[in-house]
Structures are given as structure tokens and as C-alpha cells.
Coordinates of N, CA and C in Angstrom, one line a residue:
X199 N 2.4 51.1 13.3 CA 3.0 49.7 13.5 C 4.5 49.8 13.5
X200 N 5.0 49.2 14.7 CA 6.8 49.3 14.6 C 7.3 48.5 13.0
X201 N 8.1 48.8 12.7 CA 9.3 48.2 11.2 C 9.6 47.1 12.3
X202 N 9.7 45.9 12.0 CA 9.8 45.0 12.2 C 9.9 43.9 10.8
X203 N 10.6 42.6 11.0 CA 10.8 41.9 10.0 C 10.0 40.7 10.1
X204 N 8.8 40.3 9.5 CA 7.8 39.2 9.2 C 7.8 38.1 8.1
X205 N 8.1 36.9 8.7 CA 8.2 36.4 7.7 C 7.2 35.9 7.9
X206 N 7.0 35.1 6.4 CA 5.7 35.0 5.3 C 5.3 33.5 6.6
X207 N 3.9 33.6 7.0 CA 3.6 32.0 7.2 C 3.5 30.9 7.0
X208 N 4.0 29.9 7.3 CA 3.9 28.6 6.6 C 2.6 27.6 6.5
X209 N 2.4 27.6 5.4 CA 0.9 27.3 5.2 C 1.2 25.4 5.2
X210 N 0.6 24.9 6.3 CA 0.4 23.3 5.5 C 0.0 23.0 4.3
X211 N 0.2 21.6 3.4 CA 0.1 21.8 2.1 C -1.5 21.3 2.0
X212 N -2.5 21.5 1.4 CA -3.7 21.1 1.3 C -3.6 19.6 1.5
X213 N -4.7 19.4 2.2 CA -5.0 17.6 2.3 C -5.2 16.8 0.8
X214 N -6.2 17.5 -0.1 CA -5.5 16.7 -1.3 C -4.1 16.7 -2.1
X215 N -3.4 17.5 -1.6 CA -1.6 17.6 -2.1 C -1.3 16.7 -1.2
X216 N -1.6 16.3 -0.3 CA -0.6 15.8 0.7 C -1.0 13.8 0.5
X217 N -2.4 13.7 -0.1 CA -2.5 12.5 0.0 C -1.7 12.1 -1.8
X218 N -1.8 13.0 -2.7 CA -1.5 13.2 -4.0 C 0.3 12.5 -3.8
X219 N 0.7 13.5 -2.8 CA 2.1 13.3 -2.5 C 2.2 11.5 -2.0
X220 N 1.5 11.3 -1.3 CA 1.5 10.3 -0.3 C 1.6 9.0 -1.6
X221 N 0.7 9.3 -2.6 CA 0.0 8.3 -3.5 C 1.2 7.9 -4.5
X222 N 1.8 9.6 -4.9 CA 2.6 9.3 -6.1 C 4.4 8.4 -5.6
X223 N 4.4 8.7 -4.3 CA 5.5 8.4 -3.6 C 5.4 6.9 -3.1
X224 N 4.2 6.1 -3.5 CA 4.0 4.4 -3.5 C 4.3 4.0 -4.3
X225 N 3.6 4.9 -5.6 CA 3.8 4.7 -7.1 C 5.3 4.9 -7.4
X226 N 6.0 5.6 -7.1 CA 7.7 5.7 -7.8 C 8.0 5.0 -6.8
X227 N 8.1 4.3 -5.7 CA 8.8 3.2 -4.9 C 8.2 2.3 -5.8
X228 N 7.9 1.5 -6.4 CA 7.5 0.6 -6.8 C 6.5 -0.1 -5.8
X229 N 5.6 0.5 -5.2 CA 4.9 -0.4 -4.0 C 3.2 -0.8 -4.3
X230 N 3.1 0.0 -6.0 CA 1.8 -0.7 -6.3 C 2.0 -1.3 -7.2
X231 N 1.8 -2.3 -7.5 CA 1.9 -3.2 -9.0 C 1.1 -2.9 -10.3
X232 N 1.6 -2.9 -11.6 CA 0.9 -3.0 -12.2 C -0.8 -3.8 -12.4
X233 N -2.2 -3.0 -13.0 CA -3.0 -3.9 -12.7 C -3.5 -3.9 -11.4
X234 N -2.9 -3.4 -10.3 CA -3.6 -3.7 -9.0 C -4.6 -2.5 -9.0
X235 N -6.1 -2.9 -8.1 CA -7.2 -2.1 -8.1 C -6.6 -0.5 -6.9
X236 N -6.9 0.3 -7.5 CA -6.8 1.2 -6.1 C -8.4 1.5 -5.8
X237 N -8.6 1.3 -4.4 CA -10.6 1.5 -4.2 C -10.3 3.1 -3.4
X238 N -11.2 3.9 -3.3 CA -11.4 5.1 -3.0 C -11.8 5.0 -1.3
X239 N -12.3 4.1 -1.3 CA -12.6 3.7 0.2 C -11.8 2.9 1.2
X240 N -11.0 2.1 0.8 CA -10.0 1.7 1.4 C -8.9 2.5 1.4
X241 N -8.3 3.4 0.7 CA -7.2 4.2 0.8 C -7.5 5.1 1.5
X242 N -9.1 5.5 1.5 CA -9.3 6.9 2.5 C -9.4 6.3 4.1
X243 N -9.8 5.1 3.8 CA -9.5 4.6 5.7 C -7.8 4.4 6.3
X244 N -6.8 4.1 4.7 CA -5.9 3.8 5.6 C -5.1 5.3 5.4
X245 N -5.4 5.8 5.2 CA -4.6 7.6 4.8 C -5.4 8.4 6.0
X246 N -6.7 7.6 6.3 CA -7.4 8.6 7.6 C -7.8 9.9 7.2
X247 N -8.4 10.0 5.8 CA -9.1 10.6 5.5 C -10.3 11.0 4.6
X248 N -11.4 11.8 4.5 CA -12.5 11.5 3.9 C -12.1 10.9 2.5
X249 N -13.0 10.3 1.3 CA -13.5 9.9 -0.4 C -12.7 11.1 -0.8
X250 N -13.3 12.1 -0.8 CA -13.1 13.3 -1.7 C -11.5 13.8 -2.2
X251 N -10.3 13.8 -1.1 CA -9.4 14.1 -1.6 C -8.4 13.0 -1.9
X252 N -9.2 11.6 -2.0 CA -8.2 10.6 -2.4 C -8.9 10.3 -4.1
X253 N -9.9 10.7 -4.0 CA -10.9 11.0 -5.5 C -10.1 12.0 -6.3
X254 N -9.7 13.2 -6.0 CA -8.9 13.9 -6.2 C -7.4 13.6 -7.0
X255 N -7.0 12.9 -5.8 CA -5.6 12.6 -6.0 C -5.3 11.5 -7.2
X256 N -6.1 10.7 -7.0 CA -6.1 9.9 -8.2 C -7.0 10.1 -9.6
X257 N -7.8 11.2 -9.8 CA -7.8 11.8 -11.1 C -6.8 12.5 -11.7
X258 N -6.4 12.8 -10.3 CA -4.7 14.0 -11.2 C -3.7 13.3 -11.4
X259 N -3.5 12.0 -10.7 CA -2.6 10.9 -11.4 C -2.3 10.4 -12.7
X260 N -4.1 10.1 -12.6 CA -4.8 9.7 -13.8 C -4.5 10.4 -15.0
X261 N -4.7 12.0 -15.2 CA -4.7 12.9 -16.0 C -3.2 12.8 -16.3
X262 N -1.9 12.4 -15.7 CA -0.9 12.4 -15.5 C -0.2 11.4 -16.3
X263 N -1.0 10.0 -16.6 CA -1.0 9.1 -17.0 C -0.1 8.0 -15.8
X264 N -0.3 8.3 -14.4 CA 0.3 7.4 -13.7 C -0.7 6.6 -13.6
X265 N -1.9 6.6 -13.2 CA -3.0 5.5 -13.2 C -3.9 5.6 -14.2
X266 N -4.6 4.8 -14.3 CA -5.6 4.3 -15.6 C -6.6 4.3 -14.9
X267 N -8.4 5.0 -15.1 CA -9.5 5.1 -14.6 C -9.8 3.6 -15.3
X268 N -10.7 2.8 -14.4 CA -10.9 1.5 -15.0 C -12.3 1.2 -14.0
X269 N -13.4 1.6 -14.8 CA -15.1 1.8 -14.1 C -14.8 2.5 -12.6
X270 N -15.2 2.2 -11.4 CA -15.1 2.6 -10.4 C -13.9 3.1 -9.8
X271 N -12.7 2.3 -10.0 CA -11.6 2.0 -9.4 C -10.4 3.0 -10.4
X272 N -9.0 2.9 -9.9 CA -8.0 2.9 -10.9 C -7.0 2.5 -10.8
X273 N -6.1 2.0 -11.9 CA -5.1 1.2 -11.3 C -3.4 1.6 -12.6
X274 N -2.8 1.1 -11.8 CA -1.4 0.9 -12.2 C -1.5 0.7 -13.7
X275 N -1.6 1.5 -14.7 CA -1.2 1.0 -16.3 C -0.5 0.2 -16.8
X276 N -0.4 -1.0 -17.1 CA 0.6 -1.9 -18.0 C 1.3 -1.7 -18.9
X277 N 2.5 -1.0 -18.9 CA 2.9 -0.9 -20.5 C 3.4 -1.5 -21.2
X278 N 2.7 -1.6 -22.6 CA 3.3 -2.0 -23.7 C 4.6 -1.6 -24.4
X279 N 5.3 -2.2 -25.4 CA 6.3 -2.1 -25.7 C 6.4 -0.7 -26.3
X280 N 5.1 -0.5 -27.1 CA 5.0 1.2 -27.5 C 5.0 2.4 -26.5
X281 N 4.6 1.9 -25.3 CA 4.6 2.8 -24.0 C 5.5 3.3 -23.7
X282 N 6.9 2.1 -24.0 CA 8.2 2.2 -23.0 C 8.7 3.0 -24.4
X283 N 8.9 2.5 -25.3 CA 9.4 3.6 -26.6 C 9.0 5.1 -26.5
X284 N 7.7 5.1 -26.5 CA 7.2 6.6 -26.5 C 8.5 7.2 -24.9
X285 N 7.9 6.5 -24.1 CA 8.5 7.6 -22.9 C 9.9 7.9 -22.7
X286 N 10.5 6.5 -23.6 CA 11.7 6.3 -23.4 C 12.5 7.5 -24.9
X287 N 11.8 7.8 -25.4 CA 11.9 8.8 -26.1 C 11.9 10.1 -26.0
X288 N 10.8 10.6 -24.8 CA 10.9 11.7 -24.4 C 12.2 12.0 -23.2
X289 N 12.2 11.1 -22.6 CA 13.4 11.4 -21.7 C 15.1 11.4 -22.2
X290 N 14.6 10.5 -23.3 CA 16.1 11.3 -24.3 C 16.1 12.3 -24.6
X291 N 15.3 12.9 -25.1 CA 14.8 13.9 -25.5 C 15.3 15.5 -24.2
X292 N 15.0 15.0 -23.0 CA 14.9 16.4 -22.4 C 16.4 15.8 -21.1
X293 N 16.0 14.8 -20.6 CA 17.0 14.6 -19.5 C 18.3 15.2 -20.0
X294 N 19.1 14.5 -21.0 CA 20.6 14.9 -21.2 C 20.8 16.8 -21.5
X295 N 19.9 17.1 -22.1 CA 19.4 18.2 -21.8 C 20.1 19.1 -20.7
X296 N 18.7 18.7 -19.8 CA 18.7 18.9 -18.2 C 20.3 18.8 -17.3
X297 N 20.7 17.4 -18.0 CA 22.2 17.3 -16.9 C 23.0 18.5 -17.6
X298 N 23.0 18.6 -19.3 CA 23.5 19.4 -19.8 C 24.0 20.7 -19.1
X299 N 22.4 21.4 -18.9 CA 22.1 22.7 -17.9 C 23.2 22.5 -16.8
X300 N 23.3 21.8 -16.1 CA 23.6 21.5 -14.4 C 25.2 21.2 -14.3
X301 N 25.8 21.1 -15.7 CA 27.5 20.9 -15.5 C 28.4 21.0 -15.1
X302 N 27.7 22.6 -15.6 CA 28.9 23.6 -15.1 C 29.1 23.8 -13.5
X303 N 27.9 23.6 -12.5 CA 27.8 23.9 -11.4 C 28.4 22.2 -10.3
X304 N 28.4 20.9 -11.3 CA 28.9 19.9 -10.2 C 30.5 19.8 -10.4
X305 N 30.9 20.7 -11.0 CA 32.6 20.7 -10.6 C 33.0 21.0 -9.7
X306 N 31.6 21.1 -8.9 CA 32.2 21.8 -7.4 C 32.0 20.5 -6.4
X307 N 33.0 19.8 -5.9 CA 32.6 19.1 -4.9 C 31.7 19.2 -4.5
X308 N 31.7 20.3 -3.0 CA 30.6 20.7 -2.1 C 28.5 20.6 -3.0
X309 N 29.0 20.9 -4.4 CA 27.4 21.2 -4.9 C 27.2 20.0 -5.3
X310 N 27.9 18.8 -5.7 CA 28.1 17.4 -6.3 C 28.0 16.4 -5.2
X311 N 28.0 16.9 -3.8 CA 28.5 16.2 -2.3 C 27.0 15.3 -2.6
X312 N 25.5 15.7 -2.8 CA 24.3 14.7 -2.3 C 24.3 13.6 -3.7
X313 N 24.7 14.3 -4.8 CA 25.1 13.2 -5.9 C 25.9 12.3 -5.7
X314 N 27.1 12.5 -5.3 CA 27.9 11.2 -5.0 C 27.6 10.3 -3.8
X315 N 27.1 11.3 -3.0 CA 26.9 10.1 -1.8 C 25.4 9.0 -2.5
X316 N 24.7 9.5 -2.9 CA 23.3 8.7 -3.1 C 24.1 7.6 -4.3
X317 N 25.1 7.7 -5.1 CA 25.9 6.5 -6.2 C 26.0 5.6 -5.2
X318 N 26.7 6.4 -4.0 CA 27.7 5.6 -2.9 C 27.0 4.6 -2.6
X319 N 25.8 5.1 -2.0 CA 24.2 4.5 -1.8 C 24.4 3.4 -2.5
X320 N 23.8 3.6 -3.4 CA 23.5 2.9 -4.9 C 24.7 1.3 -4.6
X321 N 25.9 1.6 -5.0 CA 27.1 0.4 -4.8 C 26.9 -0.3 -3.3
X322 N 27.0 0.7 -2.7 CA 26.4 -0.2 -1.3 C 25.6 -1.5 -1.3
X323 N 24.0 -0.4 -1.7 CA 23.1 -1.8 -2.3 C 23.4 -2.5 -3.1
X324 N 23.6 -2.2 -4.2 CA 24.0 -3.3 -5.2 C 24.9 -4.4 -4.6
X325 N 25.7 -4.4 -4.1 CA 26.7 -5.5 -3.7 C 26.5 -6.6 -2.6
X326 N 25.1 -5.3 -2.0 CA 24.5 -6.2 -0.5 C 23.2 -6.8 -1.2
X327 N 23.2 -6.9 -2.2 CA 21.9 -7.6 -3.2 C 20.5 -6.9 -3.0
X328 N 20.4 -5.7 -2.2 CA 19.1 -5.2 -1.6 C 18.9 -4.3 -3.0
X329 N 17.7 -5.2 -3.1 CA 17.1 -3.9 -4.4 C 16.0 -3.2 -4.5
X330 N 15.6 -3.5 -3.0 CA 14.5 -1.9 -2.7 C 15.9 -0.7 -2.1
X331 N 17.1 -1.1 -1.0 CA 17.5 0.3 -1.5 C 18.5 0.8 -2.3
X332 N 18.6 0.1 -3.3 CA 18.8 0.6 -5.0 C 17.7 1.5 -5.9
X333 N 16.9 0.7 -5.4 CA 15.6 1.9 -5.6 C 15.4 3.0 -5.5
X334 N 15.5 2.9 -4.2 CA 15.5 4.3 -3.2 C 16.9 5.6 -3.5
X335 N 17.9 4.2 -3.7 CA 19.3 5.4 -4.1 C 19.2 5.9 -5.0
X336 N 18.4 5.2 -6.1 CA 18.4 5.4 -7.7 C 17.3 6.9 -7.9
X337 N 16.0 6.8 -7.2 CA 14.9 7.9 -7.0 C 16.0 8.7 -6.1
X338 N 17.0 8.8 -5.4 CA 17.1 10.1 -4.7 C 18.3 10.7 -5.3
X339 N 18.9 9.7 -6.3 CA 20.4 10.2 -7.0 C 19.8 11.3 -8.2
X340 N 18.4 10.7 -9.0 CA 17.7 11.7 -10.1 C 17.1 12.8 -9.3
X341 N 17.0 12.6 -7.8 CA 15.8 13.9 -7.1 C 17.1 15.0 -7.0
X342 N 18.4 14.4 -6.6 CA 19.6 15.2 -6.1 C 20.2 15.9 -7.2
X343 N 20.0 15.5 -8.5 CA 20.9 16.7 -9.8 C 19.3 16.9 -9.8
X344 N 18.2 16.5 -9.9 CA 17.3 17.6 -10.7 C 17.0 18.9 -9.3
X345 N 17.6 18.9 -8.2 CA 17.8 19.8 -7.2 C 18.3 21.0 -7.7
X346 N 19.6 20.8 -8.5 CA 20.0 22.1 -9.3 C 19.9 22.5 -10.5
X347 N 18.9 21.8 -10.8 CA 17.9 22.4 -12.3 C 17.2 23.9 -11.5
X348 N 17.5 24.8 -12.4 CA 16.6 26.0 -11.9 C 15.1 25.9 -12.9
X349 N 14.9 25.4 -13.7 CA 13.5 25.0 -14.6 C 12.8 24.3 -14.2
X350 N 11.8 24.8 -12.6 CA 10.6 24.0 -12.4 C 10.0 23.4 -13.4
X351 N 9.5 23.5 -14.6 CA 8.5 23.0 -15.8 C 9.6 21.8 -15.8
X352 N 10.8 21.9 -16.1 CA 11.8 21.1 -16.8 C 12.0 19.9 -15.8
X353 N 11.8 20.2 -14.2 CA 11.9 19.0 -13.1 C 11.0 18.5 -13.2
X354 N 9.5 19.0 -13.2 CA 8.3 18.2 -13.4 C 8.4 17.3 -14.3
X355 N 8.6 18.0 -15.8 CA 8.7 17.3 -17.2 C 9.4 15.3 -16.6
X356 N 10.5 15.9 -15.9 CA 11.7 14.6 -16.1 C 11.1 13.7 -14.8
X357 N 10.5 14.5 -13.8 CA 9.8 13.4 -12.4 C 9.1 13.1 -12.8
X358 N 8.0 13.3 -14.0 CA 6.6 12.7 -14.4 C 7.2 11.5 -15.2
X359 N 8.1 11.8 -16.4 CA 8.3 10.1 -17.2 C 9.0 9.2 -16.6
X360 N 9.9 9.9 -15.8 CA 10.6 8.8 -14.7 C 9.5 8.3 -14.0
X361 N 8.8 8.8 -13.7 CA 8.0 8.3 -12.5 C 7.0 6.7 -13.3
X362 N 6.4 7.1 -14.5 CA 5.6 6.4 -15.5 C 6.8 4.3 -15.1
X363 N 7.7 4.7 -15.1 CA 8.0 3.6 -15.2 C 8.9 2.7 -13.8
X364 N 8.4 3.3 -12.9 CA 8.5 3.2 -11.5 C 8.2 1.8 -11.2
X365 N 7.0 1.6 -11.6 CA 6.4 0.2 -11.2 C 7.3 -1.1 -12.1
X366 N 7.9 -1.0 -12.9 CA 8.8 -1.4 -14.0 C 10.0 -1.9 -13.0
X367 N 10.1 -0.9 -12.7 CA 11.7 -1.0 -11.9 C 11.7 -1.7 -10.4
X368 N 10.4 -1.7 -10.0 CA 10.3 -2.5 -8.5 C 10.5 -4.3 -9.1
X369 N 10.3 -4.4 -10.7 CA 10.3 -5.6 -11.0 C 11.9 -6.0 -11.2
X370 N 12.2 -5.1 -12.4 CA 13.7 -5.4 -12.7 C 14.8 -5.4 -11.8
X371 N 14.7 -4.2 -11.2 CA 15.8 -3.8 -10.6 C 16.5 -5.1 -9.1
X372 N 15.3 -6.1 -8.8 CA 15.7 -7.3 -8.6 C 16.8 -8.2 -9.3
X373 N 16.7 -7.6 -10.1 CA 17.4 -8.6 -11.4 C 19.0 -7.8 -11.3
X374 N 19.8 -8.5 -10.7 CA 21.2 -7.9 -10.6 C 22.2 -7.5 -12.0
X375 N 21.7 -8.0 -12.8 CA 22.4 -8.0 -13.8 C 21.9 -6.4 -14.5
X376 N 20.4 -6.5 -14.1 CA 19.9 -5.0 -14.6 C 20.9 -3.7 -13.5
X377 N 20.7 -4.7 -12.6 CA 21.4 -3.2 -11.2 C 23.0 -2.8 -12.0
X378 N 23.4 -4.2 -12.7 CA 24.5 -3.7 -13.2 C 24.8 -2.6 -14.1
X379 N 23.7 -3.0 -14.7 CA 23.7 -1.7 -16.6 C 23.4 -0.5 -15.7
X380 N 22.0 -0.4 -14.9 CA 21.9 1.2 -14.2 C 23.0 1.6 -13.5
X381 N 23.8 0.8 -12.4 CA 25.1 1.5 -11.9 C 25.7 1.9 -12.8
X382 N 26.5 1.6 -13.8 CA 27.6 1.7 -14.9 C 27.2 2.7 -15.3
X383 N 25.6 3.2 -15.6 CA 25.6 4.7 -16.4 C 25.3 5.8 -15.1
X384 N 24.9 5.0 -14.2 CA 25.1 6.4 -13.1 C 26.3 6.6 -12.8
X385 N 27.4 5.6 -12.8 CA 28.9 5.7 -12.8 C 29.5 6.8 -13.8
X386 N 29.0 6.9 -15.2 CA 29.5 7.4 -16.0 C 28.8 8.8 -15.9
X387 N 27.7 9.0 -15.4 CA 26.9 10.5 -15.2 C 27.8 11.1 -14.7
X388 N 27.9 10.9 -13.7 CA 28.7 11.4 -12.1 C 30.1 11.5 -12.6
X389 N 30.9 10.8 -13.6 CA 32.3 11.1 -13.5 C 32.2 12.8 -14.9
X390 N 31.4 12.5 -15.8 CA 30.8 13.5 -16.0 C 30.7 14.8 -15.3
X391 N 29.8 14.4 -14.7 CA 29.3 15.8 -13.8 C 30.6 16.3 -13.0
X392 N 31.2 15.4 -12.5 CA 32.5 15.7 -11.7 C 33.3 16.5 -12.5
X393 N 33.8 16.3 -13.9 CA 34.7 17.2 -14.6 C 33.6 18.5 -15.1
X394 N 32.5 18.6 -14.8 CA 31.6 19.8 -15.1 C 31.6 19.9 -17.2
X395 N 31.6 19.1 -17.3 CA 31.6 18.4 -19.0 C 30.1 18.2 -19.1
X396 N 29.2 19.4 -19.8 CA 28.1 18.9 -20.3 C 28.2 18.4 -21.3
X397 N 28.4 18.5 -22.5 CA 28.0 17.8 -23.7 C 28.7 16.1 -23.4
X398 N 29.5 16.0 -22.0 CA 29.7 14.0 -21.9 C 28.8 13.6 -20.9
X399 N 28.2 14.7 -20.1 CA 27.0 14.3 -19.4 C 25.5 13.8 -20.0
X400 N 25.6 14.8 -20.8 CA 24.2 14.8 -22.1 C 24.7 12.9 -23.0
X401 N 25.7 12.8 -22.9 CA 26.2 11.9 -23.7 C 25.7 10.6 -22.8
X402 N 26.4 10.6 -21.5 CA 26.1 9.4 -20.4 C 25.0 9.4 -20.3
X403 N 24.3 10.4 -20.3 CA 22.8 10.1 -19.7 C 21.9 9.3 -21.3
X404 N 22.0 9.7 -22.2 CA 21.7 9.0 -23.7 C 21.9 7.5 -23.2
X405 N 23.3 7.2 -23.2 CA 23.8 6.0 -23.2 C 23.2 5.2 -22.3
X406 N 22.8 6.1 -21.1 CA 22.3 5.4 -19.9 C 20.8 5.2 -20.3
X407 N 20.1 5.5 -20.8 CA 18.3 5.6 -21.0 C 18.7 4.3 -22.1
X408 N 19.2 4.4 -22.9 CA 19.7 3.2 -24.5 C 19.6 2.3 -23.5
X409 N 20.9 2.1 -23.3 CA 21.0 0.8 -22.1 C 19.9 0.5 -21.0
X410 N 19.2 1.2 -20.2 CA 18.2 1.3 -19.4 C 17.2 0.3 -20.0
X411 N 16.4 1.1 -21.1 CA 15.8 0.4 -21.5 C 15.4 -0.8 -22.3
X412 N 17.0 -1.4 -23.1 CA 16.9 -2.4 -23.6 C 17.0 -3.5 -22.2
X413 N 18.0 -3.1 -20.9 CA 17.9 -4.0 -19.9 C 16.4 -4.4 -19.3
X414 N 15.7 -3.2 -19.2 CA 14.2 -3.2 -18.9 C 13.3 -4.4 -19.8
X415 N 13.0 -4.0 -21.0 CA 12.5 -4.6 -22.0 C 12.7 -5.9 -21.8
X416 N 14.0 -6.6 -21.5 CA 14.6 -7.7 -21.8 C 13.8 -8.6 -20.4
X417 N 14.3 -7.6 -19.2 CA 14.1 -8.8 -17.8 C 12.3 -8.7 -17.6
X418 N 11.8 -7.7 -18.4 CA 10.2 -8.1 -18.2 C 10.0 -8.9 -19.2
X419 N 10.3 -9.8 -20.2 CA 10.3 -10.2 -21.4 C 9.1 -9.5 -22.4
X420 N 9.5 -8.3 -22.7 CA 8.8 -7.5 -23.4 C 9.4 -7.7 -25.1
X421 N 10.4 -8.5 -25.1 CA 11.5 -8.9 -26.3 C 10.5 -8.0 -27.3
X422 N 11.8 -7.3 -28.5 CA 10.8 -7.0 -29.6 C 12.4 -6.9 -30.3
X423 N 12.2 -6.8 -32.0 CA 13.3 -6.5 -32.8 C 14.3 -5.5 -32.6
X424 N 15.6 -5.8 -32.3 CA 16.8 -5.2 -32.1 C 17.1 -3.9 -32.5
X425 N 17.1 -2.8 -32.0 CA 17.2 -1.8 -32.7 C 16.6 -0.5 -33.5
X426 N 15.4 -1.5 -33.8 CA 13.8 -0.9 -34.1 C 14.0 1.1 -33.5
X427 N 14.0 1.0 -32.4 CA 13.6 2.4 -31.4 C 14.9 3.0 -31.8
X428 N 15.6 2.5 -31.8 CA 16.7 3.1 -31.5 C 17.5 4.3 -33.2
X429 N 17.3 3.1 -34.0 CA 17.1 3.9 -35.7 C 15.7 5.2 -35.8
X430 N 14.7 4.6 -34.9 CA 13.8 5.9 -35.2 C 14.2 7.1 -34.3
X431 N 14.6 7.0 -33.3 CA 14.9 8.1 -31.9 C 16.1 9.2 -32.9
X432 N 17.3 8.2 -33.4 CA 18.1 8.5 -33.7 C 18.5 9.6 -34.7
X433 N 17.4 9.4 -35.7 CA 17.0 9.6 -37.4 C 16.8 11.0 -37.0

């Protein structure tokens, strides 16, 4: 056989990965609501494909804790105020972390170039009052630093609890006063990340989840005692 150079072929991604993808990418837009039914039969007609890998895709959601099995169907989980604590716990926990990892490498313009433009995004919308794409800027500004995370486990880790609270954000992020708190700490990420300063990135990003979620809490009226989470996270 001549020496010649072969590269490896590109395999399509399995039809239940791709409807999985399809599923979980409604779910972080905010395009299912909490509580709404998902049927196995209607999704496979409008996805144009058989029961079996839309069965699939929403048990592994499920196992994921993005959907809730509920008899036949599954649907969007409601969270309680313990929900948003727990999660909002773990992502303190690993995100600042994560930006931590990634500091040294956005002092470079050129590697910081898809992070600043998706903020840019971000002000754009916010000022044109559109808060589906604030949405959209907000999911692609987190997809763009966890780009230069080299810890697959550690991207998954941060896209899975982000993701838990997706449906949350199709509500709030309407709410301009919320778009305000989220801008101000992605403001303060990025100026961060720009001086390649991890331990003030790990810091912004804290500040930003603190603030995040007391703005959350507040515009779904989820109200609970001041400070509560915040003495236990802390302790």
C-alpha cells in the first residue's frame, strides 16, 4: 500500500445524540416552559424521527435532572427555592474555579476576541430591549470561555447547572432590571479576564452567581429570608 496521509472519517453523530442535542438546545434557550408536557410522539413527528431515540434523549435528560419523568410524559422541573440554592451552590463552587484555570490565557486579545464580542452582543441587546438575544449572548458568552477550559468533565460539570436553570432565565431575563445585574457581572468577568487576573475573575464570577441569583429569586417571586444561602455557601 503507497505511504500516504488518511485522515480519520467523519462519522455523523448518532440519531439519538443529535435529537439529545436538538432537545437540550430548546431547553437552554428557554423555549420549553416549566411544567409543560413533552409527548414522545409528537416530538418524534416534528424531529422526523422514530419513538425510540426521542425515548432516549429524554431519559438522559431526565437522569441529568433537566426533565422530570411524570407517568408517560416528561416535563420541565419547577424549581423550588432549595433547587436554586443547591445549584446555585455548586456553580460557586466550580465556575470561578474554571474562569480561574482560563486567566492566564485571555490576556491575549486575539484568544479573548469571541468573549468580548458575545458582551458586545449582550449591550447591544440589552439597550434594544430584546431579551431572547441576551439570551442567546448570555449562552454563547459562557460556551466562549468554557471553549478554553482544557477539562472536558469540568465543561460538562458547568453546561449541566447552567443549563438546570435555563427555563428561569427565558422568564427573568425579560425583566430589564435583571438584564442589568447579569450585564454588570459579565462586565466585570471580562475586565478580569482582560488583565489575565485569576483570583479577580474567580472573584467576579462569585459576585456574579450572588447577584444572579438573588435577581432571579426576586423577579420569579420566589422571595425567601435575606441572606439565608448566602451565610451557609459562605461558612
Amino acid at each position: 500500500m503507497p505511504n500516504c496521509l488518511l485522515k480519520p472519517v467523519q462519522r455523523p453523530l448518532a440519531l439519538g445524540e443529535q435529537v439529545y442535542n436538538a432537545l437540550r438546545t430548546e431547553l437552554r434557550m428557554g423555549a420549553i416552559g416549566a411544567g409543560q408536557a413533552l409527548q414522545e410522539v409528537q416530538l418524534a413527528e416534528q424531529l422526523g424521527v422514530s419513538r425510540t431515540p426521542v425515548r432516549e434523549a429524554m431519559a438522559r435528560l431526565a437522569s441529568e435532572g433537566l426533565l422530570a419523568a411524570d407517568q408517560r410524559s416528561f416535563t420541565v422541573p419547577a424549581l423550588t427555592n432549595q433547587d436554586v440554592d443547591d445549584i446555585y451552590e455548586v456553580r460557586c463552587l466550580i465556575e470561578p474555579a474554571a474562569l480561574r484555570r482560563i486567566a492566564p490565557l485571555t490576556a491575549n486579545p486575539a484568544t479573548r476576541s469571541v468573549i468580548d464580542a458575545t458582551l458586545a452582543d449582550a449591550v447591544a441587546a440589552h439597550r434594544a430591549g430584546d431579551s431572547a438575544a441576551f439570551r442567546n449572548a448570555n449562552v454563547r458568552y459562557r460556551a466562549a470561555w468554557l471553549a478554553l477550559l482544557p477539562n472536558a468533565r469540568l465543561v460538562r460539570m458547568v453546561e449541566l447547572y447552567a443549563d438546570h436553570l435555563q427555563h428561569i432565565r427565558a422568564l427573568t431575563l425579560d425583566d430589564a432590571t435583571v438584564r442589568t445585574v447579569v450585564l454588570r457581572g459579565l462586565r466585570r468577568i471580562t475586565t478580569a479576564l482582560a488583565a489575565g487576573n485569576g483570583d479577580a475573575a474567580a472573584a467576579a464570577m462569585h459576585q456574579h452567581l450572588l447577584q444572579a441569583r438573588l435577581a432571579f429569586i426576586k423577579a420569579t417571586g420566589l422571595g425567601r429570608k435575606p441572606g439565608k444561602w448566602k451565610r451557609r455557601t459562605s461558612s
